[in-house]
Coordinates of C-alpha atoms in Angstrom, one line a residue:
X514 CA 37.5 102.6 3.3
X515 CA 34.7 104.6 4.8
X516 CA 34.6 107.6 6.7
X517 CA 38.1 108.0 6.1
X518 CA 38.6 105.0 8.0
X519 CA 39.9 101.4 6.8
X520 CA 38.1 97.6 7.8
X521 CA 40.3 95.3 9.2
X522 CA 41.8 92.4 7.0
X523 CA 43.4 88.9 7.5
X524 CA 44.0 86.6 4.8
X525 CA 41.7 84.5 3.0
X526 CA 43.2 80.6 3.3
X527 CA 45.8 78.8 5.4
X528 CA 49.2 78.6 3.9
X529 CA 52.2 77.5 4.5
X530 CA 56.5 77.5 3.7
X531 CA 59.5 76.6 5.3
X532 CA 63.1 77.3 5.8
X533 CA 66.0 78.0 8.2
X534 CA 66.2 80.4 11.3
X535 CA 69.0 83.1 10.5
X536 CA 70.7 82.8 13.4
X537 CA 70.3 79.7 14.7
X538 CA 70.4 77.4 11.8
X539 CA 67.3 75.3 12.4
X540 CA 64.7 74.0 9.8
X541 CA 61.4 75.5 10.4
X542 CA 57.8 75.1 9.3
X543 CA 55.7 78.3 9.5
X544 CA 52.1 78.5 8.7
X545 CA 49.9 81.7 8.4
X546 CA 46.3 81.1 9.2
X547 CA 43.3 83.5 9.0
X548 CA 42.0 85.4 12.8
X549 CA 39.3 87.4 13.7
X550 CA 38.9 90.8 14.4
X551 CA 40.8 92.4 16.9
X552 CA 43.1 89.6 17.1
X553 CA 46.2 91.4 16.2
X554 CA 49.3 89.1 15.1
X555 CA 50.0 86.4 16.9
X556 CA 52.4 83.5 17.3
X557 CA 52.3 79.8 18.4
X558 CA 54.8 77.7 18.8
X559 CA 53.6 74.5 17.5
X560 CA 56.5 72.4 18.7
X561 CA 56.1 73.3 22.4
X562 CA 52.6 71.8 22.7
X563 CA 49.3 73.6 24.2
X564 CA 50.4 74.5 27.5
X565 CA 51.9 77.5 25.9
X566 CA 50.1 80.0 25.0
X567 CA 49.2 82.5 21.5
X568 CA 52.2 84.9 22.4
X569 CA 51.0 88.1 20.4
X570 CA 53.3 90.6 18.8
X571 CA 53.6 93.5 20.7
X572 CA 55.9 96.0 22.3
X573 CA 55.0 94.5 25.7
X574 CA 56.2 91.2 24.4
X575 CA 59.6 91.6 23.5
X576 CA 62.6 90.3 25.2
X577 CA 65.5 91.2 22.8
X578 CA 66.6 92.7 20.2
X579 CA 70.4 91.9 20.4
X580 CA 70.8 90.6 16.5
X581 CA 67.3 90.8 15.5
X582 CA 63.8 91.3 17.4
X583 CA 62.2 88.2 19.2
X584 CA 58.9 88.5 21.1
X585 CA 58.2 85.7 24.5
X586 CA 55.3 84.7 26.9
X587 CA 55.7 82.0 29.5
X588 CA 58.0 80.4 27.7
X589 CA 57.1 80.6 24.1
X590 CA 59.8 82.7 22.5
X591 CA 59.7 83.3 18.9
X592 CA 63.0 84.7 17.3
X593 CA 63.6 87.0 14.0
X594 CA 60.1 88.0 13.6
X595 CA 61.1 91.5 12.1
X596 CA 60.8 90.9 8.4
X597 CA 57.5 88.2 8.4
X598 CA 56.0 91.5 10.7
X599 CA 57.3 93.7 7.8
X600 CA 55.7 92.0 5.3
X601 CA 51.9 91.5 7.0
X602 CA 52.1 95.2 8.3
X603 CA 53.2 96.1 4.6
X604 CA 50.3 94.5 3.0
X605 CA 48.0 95.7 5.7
X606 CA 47.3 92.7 7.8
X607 CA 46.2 93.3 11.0
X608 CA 44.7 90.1 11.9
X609 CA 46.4 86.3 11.5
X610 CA 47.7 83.2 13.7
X611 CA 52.2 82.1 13.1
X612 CA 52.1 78.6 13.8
X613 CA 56.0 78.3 13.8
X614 CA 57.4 74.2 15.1
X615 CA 61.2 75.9 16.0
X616 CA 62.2 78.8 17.9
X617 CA 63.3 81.2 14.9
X618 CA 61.2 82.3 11.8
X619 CA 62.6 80.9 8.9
X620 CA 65.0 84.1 6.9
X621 CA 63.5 82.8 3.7
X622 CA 66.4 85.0 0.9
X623 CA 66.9 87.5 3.8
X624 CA 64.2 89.8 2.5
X625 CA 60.4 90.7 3.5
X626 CA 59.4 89.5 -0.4
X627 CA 58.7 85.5 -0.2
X628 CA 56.2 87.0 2.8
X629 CA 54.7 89.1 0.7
X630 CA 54.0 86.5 -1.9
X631 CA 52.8 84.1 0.3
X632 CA 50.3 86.5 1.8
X633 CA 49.1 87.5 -1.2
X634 CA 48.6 83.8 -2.5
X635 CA 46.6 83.5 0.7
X636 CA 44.1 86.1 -0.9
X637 CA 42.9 88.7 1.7
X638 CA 39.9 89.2 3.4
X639 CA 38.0 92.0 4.8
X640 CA 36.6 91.6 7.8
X641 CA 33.5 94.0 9.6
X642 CA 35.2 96.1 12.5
X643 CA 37.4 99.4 11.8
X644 CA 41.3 99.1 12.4
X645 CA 42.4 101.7 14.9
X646 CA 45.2 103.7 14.6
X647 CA 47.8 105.9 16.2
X648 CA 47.5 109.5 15.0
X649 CA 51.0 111.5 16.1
X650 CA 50.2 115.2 16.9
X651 CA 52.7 116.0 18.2
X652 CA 56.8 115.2 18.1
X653 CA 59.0 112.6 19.6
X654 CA 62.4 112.2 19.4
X655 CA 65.0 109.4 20.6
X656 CA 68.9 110.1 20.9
X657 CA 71.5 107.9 21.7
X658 CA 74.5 109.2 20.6
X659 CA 74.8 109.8 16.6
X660 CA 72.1 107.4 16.5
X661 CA 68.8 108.8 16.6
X662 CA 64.8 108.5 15.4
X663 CA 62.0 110.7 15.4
X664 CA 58.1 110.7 14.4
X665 CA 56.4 113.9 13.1
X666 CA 52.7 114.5 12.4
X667 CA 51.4 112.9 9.2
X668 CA 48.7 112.3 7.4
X669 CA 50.1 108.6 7.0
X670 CA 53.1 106.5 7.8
X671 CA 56.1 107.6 6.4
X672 CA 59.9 106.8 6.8
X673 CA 63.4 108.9 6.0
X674 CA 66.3 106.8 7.2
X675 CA 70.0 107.7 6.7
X676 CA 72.8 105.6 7.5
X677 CA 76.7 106.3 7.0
X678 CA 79.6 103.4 6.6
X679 CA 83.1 104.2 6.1
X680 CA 83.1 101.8 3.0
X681 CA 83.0 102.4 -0.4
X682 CA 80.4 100.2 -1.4
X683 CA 77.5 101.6 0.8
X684 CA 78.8 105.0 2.6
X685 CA 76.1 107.4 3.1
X686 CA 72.9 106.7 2.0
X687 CA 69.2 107.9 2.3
X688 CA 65.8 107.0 1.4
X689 CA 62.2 108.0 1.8
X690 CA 59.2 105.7 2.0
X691 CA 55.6 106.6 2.1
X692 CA 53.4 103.8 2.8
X693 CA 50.4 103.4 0.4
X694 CA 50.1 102.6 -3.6
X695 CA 51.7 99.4 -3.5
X696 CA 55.1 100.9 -2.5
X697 CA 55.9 98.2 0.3
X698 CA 56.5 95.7 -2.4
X699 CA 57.9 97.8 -4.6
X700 CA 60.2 99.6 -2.8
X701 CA 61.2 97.8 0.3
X702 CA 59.9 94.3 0.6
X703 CA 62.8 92.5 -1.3
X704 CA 65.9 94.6 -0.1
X705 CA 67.8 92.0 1.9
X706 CA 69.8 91.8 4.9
X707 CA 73.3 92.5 5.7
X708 CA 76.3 92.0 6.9
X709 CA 80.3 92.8 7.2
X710 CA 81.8 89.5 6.7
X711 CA 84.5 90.0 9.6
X712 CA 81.6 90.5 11.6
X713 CA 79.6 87.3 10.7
X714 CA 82.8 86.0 11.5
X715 CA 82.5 87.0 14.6
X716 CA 78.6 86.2 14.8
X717 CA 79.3 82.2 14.3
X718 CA 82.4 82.4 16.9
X719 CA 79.4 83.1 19.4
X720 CA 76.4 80.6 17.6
X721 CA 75.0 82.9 15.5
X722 CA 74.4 83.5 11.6
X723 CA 74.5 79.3 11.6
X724 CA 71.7 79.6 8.8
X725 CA 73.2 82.6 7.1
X726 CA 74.8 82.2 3.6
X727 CA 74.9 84.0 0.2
X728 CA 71.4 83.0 -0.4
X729 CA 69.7 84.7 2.2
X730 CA 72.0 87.6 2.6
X731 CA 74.3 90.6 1.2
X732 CA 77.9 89.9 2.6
X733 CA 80.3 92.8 2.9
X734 CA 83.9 92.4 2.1
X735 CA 86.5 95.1 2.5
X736 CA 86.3 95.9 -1.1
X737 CA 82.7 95.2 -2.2
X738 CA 80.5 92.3 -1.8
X739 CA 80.3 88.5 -2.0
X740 CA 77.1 88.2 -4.1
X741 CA 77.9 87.1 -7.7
X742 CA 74.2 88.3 -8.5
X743 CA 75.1 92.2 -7.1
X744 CA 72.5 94.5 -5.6
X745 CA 68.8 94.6 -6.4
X746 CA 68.6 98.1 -5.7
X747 CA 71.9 100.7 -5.7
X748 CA 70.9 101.7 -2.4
X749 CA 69.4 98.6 -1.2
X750 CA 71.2 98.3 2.5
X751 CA 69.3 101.4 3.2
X752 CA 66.0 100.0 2.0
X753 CA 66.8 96.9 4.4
X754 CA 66.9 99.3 7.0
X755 CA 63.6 100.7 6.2
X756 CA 61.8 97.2 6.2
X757 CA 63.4 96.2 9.4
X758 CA 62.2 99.7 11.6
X759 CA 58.2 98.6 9.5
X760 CA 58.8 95.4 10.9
X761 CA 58.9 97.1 14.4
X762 CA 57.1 100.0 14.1
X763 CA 53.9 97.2 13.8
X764 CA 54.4 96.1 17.5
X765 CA 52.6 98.5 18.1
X766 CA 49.8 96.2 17.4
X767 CA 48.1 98.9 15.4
X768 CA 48.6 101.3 12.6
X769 CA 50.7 104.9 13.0
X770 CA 50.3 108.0 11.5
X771 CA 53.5 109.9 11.4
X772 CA 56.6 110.8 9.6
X773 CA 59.5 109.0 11.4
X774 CA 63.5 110.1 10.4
X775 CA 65.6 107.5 11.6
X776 CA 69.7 107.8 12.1
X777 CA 71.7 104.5 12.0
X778 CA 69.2 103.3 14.5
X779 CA 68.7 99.0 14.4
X780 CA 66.4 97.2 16.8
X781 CA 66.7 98.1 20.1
X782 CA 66.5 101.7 19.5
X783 CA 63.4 101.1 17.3
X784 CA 62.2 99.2 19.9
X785 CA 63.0 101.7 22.7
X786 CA 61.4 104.6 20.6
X787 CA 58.1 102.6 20.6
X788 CA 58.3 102.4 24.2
X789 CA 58.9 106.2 24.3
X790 CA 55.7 106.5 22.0
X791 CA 53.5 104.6 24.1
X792 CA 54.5 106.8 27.5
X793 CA 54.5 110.2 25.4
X794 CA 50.3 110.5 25.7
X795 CA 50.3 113.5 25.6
X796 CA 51.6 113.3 21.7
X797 CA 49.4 111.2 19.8
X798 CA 45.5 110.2 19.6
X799 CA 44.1 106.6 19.1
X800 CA 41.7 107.3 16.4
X801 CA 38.7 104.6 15.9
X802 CA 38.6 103.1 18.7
X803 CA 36.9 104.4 22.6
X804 CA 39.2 101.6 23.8
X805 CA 42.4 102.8 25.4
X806 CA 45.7 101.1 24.8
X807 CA 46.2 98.6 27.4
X808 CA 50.0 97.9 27.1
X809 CA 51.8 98.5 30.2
X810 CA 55.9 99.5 29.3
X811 CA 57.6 98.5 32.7
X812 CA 60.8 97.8 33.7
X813 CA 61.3 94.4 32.3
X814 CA 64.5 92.3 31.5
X815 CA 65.5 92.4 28.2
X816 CA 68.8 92.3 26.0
X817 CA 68.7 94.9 24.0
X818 CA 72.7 95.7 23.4
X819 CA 74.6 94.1 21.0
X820 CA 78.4 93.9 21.0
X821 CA 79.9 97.4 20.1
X822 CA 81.7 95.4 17.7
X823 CA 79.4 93.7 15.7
X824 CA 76.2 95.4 14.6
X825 CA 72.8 94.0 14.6
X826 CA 72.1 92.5 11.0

């Protein structure tokens, strides 16, 4: 830190795991190797061979966020990115390359925290040129229904999310996360994700959830859950939540500072807000940088709405 500003960091040595995509069920290789500055994250999809190109993970990028968020380019689609973004935006990566060989990021146990461990056996590296970031001065707000999010001025990124549930186990519940200190691991990196199990059910009638299982996520029953091991945190469905807007909130492709309050929102309204963000000049500053943000929101096709009857996980 200097000048009240941070150097940009990528990690120190290759490194790799493996695992199954969520959704789709398929084995996967991922690899996380070191970039230089100014390259942002970005994915390749080893299996498709070099005619496609380094798709790189930003708003610009993304073409759904039905059941979770995936980000495509020419061709090269990568699925489920949300928690592997979580954890390198958590533990303040802003530069590395995904070689992935299959469409979907493996769900590892359905939380950000073998990420985290496996960026931080990498090592980190810090590299010579500042890291940009968004400075909010001003509100926005996003409504779409009861759902809704928000970003206030901040001195750095926080999050408030609330979400309700007419069941027992989880009903109303509400956390607060300030990023800094260590408190991405801590806090949110190893709260899992979720499910109703009528509506994973419901999921596999259609292809989806193939990979899911007890070992990679919380399943809801009527009465409680599924899990023989419980919860790792009372309130951890709300702390999912949490990782799964960082996760987005990064494709942005740069840091934010602001206070965002988030209402049952999922993907594609996270992913809609940061499209309002990025048109809403007028209400933040890109400190750091003389260098304007080049992204360019258009009207695009994307699938952004799930089934009213089954929620994103």
């Amino acid at each position: 830190m200097k000048n009240g500003f941070r150097y940009q960091r990528t990690i120190k040595n290759i490194i790799s795991c493996n695992g199954i995509g969520l959704h789709l069920g398929n084995k996967a290789n991922l690899t996380l190797k070191p970039a230089p500055e100014g390259t942002g994250i970005q994915f390749y999809r080893k299996d498709m061979g070099d005619k496609y190109p380094l798709t790189k993970a930003v708003v610009e990028n993304i073409t759904d966020t039905r059941f979770a968020t995936t980000i495509g380019y020419n061709g090269n689609s990568v699925h489920t990115i949300e928690h592997l973004m979580a954890a390198l935006s958590g533990m303040g990566i802003d530069n590395a390359v995904i070689e992935v060989d299959n469409v979907e990021v493996p769900i590892m146990d359905g939380s950000a925290a073998p990420f985290v461990s496996l960026i931080k056996e990498a090592g980190f590296k810090e590299q010579d040129a500042v890291q940009p970031y968004i400075k909010i001065t001003k509100p926005i707000e996003l409504t779409d229904g009861r759902k809704g999010i928000s970003i206030a001025p901040a001195d750095k990124l926080g999050v408030t999310f609330y979400i309700s549930y007419d069941h027992p186990l989880i009903s109303e519940q509400e956390y607060t996360y300030t990023a800094g200190n260590g408190g991405f691991e801590k806090e949110i990196a190893r709260a899992r994700t979720y499910g109703f199990l009528k509506e994973v059910k419901q999921l596999t009638a259609i292809g989806l959830a193939k990979g899911g299982s007890l070992d990679n996520a919380i399943v809801v029953d009527e009465d409680g859950i599924l899990n023989v091991d419980g919860l790792r945190f009372r309130d951890e469905f709300v702390r999912h939540k949490i990782l799964d807007l960082l996760g987005d909130i990064s494709l942005l492709g740069m840091p934010v500072a602001g206070h965002i309050t988030a209402k049952r929102s999922g993907h594609s309204l996270n992913i809609r807000f940061l499209e309002e963000i990025l048109k809403r000049r007028d209400c933040w500053v890109l400190v750091g940088s003389e260098t304007p943000i080049a992204y360019s929101i258009e009207e695009k096709e994307m699938s952004v709405s799930a089934s009213p009857s089954v929620p994103a996980i």
